[in-house]
Amino acid sequence: RKEVEQDPGPFNVPEGATVAFNCTYSNSASQSFFWYRQDCRKEPKLLMSVYSSGNEDGRFTAQLNRASQYISLLIRDSKLSDSATYLCVVNKDTNDYKLSFGAGTTVTVRA
Amino acid sequence: DAGITQSPRHKVTETGTPVTLRCHQTENHRYMYWYRQDPGHGLRLTHYSYGVKDTDKGEVSDGYSVSRSKTEDFLLTLESATSSQTSVYFCAISESVGNYEKLFFGSGTQLSVL
């Protein structure tokens, strides 16, 4: 079983729609959780951290469910510019290099 | 922008030849990393460095070596490239942001081994 699993998608949504997807992780001792965004042929960039209580950044909402070992990302009022691959990243423990990356969920927003 | 430059951006080479990828950073970050990214896989760590001359292996280190003789430069070497090492390689640094260490990536090197 992969340490971090994501539905690869693609999630094809119209502009203005809401899209949500999850990421599951296998190590219950995982401490930190992040969503990164990667545009085609570009480097990943940090989108947001995921806090235990859930957090929001503009149109983006991230949630953590430790009991079921998943994190989620919800995008409201989707824009064309939201089209990207979203990478789930989980820190296994306090050593930063022990990050596990999901293979990504692709979102395509259409006009 | 975390001041990370990777070179070359693209490289085509033949099986069995040595290849060195360079990562250069301008902001004196202590930690540097090399990842490879392949379709269907998440980014996978080959090596990381926690200071000059201090390096360690990641989860996919076979066939790779690294060196860090200066804070600003982290080199990844494929001693004898194989077709399975065809990939996109990203260098990263980590930076403290709030309560977490966050990764910032270079633009990547597309390596093709024929």
Short mmCIF file of C-alpha atoms in Angstrom, two decimals:
data_model
loop_
_atom_site.label_atom_id
_atom_site.label_comp_id
_atom_site.label_asym_id
_atom_site.label_seq_id
_atom_site.Cartn_x
_atom_site.Cartn_y
_atom_site.Cartn_z
CA ARG A 1 0.00 0.00 0.00
CA LYS A 2 1.30 3.44 -0.90
CA GLU A 3 1.96 5.78 1.99
CA VAL A 4 -0.11 8.52 0.41
CA GLU A 5 -2.88 7.80 -2.07
CA GLN A 6 -4.86 10.16 -4.22
CA ASP A 7 -7.52 9.77 -6.85
CA PRO A 8 -5.67 10.85 -10.00
CA GLY A 9 -8.83 12.29 -11.56
CA PRO A 10 -9.17 14.21 -13.73
CA PHE A 11 -11.91 16.19 -12.09
CA ASN A 12 -13.49 18.22 -14.87
CA VAL A 13 -15.61 21.04 -13.50
CA PRO A 14 -17.23 24.17 -14.95
CA GLU A 15 -16.16 27.61 -13.84
CA GLY A 16 -17.86 28.60 -10.63
CA ALA A 17 -18.41 25.05 -9.44
CA THR A 18 -17.17 23.51 -6.24
CA VAL A 19 -14.79 20.59 -6.40
CA ALA A 20 -13.48 18.49 -3.56
CA PHE A 21 -11.14 15.56 -3.30
CA ASN A 22 -9.38 13.53 -0.66
CA CYS A 23 -6.04 12.03 0.08
CA THR A 24 -5.50 9.06 2.37
CA TYR A 25 -2.34 8.33 4.30
CA SER A 26 -1.21 5.09 5.88
CA ASN A 27 0.96 6.18 8.80
CA SER A 28 -1.15 7.09 11.79
CA ALA A 29 1.87 8.80 13.35
CA SER A 30 1.98 11.42 10.61
CA GLN A 31 2.37 14.89 12.02
CA SER A 32 2.10 17.49 9.29
CA PHE A 33 0.00 17.74 6.19
CA PHE A 34 0.16 19.95 3.16
CA TRP A 35 -1.37 20.58 -0.21
CA TYR A 36 0.94 21.56 -3.03
CA ARG A 37 -0.13 22.73 -6.45
CA GLN A 38 1.72 21.78 -9.61
CA ASP A 39 1.04 23.30 -13.01
CA CYS A 40 1.91 21.32 -16.11
CA ARG A 41 5.69 21.01 -16.53
CA LYS A 42 6.32 23.28 -13.56
CA GLU A 43 7.62 22.82 -10.07
CA PRO A 44 5.28 22.09 -7.14
CA LYS A 45 4.35 25.09 -5.03
CA LEU A 46 2.92 25.12 -1.56
CA LEU A 47 -0.80 25.84 -1.61
CA MET A 48 -1.58 25.48 2.08
CA SER A 49 -0.83 23.60 5.23
CA VAL A 50 -3.57 21.52 6.77
CA TYR A 51 -4.25 22.15 10.43
CA SER A 52 -6.01 19.81 12.81
CA SER A 53 -8.99 22.10 13.13
CA GLY A 54 -9.26 22.64 9.41
CA ASN A 55 -8.35 25.86 7.69
CA GLU A 56 -9.42 28.12 4.91
CA ASP A 57 -7.49 30.31 2.54
CA GLY A 58 -9.78 32.29 0.30
CA ARG A 59 -11.67 29.83 -1.89
CA PHE A 60 -9.67 26.86 -0.61
CA THR A 61 -10.60 24.81 2.44
CA ALA A 62 -8.49 22.00 3.84
CA GLN A 63 -9.65 19.47 6.39
CA LEU A 64 -7.88 16.76 8.35
CA ASN A 65 -9.59 13.61 9.61
CA ARG A 66 -7.11 11.76 11.80
CA ALA A 67 -9.53 8.98 12.74
CA SER A 68 -9.99 7.97 9.10
CA GLN A 69 -6.52 9.11 8.07
CA TYR A 70 -7.38 11.41 5.25
CA ILE A 71 -7.12 15.04 4.32
CA SER A 72 -9.34 16.88 1.91
CA LEU A 73 -9.20 19.96 -0.27
CA LEU A 74 -12.26 21.86 -1.38
CA ILE A 75 -12.17 24.58 -3.99
CA ARG A 76 -15.16 26.91 -4.17
CA ASP A 77 -16.11 29.12 -7.11
CA SER A 78 -13.56 27.41 -9.36
CA LYS A 79 -11.54 29.59 -11.72
CA LEU A 80 -9.86 28.58 -14.96
CA SER A 81 -6.57 29.31 -13.21
CA ASP A 82 -7.29 26.58 -10.66
CA SER A 83 -6.59 23.96 -13.33
CA ALA A 84 -3.57 22.09 -12.01
CA THR A 85 -2.48 18.93 -10.26
CA TYR A 86 -2.84 19.01 -6.51
CA LEU A 87 -0.30 17.04 -4.52
CA CYS A 88 -0.99 15.74 -1.05
CA VAL A 89 2.10 15.74 1.16
CA VAL A 90 2.42 14.09 4.52
CA ASN A 91 5.27 14.42 6.98
CA LYS A 92 5.87 11.05 8.61
CA ASP A 93 7.51 12.44 11.71
CA THR A 94 9.40 15.42 12.97
CA ASN A 95 12.29 14.88 10.56
CA ASP A 96 11.45 17.10 7.65
CA TYR A 97 13.05 14.99 4.97
CA LYS A 98 10.61 12.19 5.62
CA LEU A 99 7.90 13.60 3.43
CA SER A 100 5.64 11.35 1.43
CA PHE A 101 4.07 12.73 -1.71
CA GLY A 102 0.92 11.56 -3.35
CA ALA A 103 0.93 11.20 -7.13
CA GLY A 104 -1.54 14.06 -7.44
CA THR A 105 -5.14 14.82 -8.35
CA THR A 106 -5.69 16.64 -11.61
CA VAL A 107 -8.36 19.31 -11.76
CA THR A 108 -9.48 20.87 -15.01
CA VAL A 109 -11.79 23.86 -14.87
CA ARG A 110 -13.61 24.58 -18.11
CA ALA A 111 -15.24 27.79 -19.27
CA ASP B 1 10.90 32.85 -4.93
CA ALA B 2 13.41 30.97 -2.74
CA GLY B 3 16.35 31.71 -5.02
CA ILE B 4 16.83 28.17 -6.37
CA THR B 5 18.37 27.58 -9.77
CA GLN B 6 18.73 24.18 -11.40
CA SER B 7 21.00 23.40 -14.31
CA PRO B 8 20.73 22.13 -16.90
CA ARG B 9 16.99 22.48 -17.49
CA HIS B 10 17.04 19.70 -20.07
CA LYS B 11 19.56 16.93 -20.65
CA VAL B 12 19.64 14.05 -23.09
CA THR B 13 22.33 11.48 -22.55
CA GLU B 14 23.20 7.92 -23.39
CA THR B 15 23.10 4.88 -21.17
CA GLY B 16 26.33 4.40 -19.28
CA THR B 17 27.47 8.00 -19.31
CA PRO B 18 27.95 10.07 -16.15
CA VAL B 19 25.60 12.99 -15.57
CA THR B 20 25.71 15.74 -12.97
CA LEU B 21 22.80 17.99 -12.13
CA ARG B 22 23.38 21.19 -10.22
CA CYS B 23 21.21 23.00 -7.72
CA HIS B 24 22.23 26.47 -6.64
CA GLN B 25 20.58 28.54 -3.94
CA THR B 26 21.25 32.10 -2.92
CA GLU B 27 19.63 32.34 0.49
CA ASN B 28 21.91 30.27 2.71
CA HIS B 29 19.38 27.52 3.42
CA ARG B 30 20.77 24.65 5.44
CA TYR B 31 18.60 21.85 4.08
CA MET B 32 18.59 20.88 0.42
CA TYR B 33 16.93 17.95 -1.31
CA TRP B 34 16.86 16.09 -4.60
CA TYR B 35 13.59 14.50 -5.74
CA ARG B 36 12.62 12.66 -8.87
CA GLN B 37 9.11 12.73 -10.29
CA ASP B 38 7.67 10.03 -12.52
CA PRO B 39 4.13 9.52 -13.85
CA GLY B 40 1.94 7.65 -11.40
CA HIS B 41 4.36 8.25 -8.56
CA GLY B 42 4.65 11.03 -6.09
CA LEU B 43 7.91 12.87 -5.78
CA ARG B 44 10.52 10.51 -4.37
CA LEU B 45 13.59 11.60 -2.46
CA THR B 46 16.98 10.49 -3.74
CA HIS B 47 19.19 12.37 -1.26
CA TYR B 48 19.17 15.31 1.06
CA SER B 49 21.76 17.51 2.74
CA TYR B 50 21.68 19.16 6.14
CA GLY B 51 24.89 21.14 5.74
CA VAL B 52 28.20 21.35 3.94
CA LYS B 53 29.55 17.84 3.47
CA ASP B 54 26.55 16.43 5.39
CA THR B 55 24.35 14.30 3.18
CA ASP B 56 22.14 11.26 3.51
CA LYS B 57 20.16 8.90 1.35
CA GLY B 58 16.48 9.01 0.63
CA GLU B 59 14.09 6.32 -0.52
CA VAL B 60 15.43 5.96 -4.08
CA SER B 61 19.16 6.50 -3.74
CA ASP B 62 20.57 3.58 -5.74
CA GLY B 63 22.55 4.75 -8.74
CA TYR B 64 22.89 8.30 -7.43
CA SER B 65 25.47 10.18 -5.43
CA VAL B 66 25.53 13.73 -4.13
CA SER B 67 27.97 16.32 -2.95
CA ARG B 68 27.72 19.58 -1.10
CA SER B 69 31.06 21.35 -0.84
CA LYS B 70 29.48 24.79 -0.44
CA THR B 71 26.25 25.88 1.24
CA GLU B 72 24.85 27.20 -2.01
CA ASP B 73 25.48 24.18 -4.25
CA PHE B 74 24.05 20.67 -4.09
CA LEU B 75 25.09 18.33 -6.90
CA LEU B 76 23.36 15.13 -7.95
CA THR B 77 25.46 12.68 -9.96
CA LEU B 78 24.40 9.66 -11.92
CA GLU B 79 27.66 7.74 -12.20
CA SER B 80 26.44 5.57 -15.07
CA ALA B 81 23.05 6.66 -16.30
CA THR B 82 20.37 4.06 -17.03
CA SER B 83 17.08 4.40 -18.88
CA SER B 84 15.22 3.90 -15.59
CA GLN B 85 16.70 7.20 -14.43
CA THR B 86 14.85 9.10 -17.13
CA SER B 87 12.77 11.46 -15.03
CA VAL B 88 12.18 15.02 -13.94
CA TYR B 89 14.49 15.96 -11.10
CA PHE B 90 13.58 18.70 -8.65
CA CYS B 91 15.85 20.31 -6.16
CA ALA B 92 14.26 21.79 -3.05
CA ILE B 93 15.12 23.75 0.05
CA SER B 94 13.16 23.85 3.26
CA GLU B 95 12.32 27.05 5.03
CA SER B 96 10.62 27.69 8.34
CA VAL B 97 7.25 29.32 7.82
CA GLY B 98 5.26 29.69 11.01
CA ASN B 99 5.31 26.39 12.87
CA TYR B 100 6.28 24.26 9.89
CA GLU B 101 9.12 23.62 7.54
CA LYS B 102 7.96 24.20 3.99
CA LEU B 103 9.56 22.99 0.79
CA PHE B 104 10.37 25.31 -2.08
CA PHE B 105 11.36 23.74 -5.38
CA GLY B 106 13.56 24.66 -8.26
CA SER B 107 12.17 24.62 -11.80
CA GLY B 108 13.29 21.05 -12.45
CA THR B 109 15.62 19.23 -14.82
CA GLN B 110 14.15 16.97 -17.48
CA LEU B 111 16.64 14.13 -17.94
CA SER B 112 16.30 11.63 -20.76
CA VAL B 113 18.61 8.61 -20.85
CA LEU B 114 18.55 6.88 -24.22
#
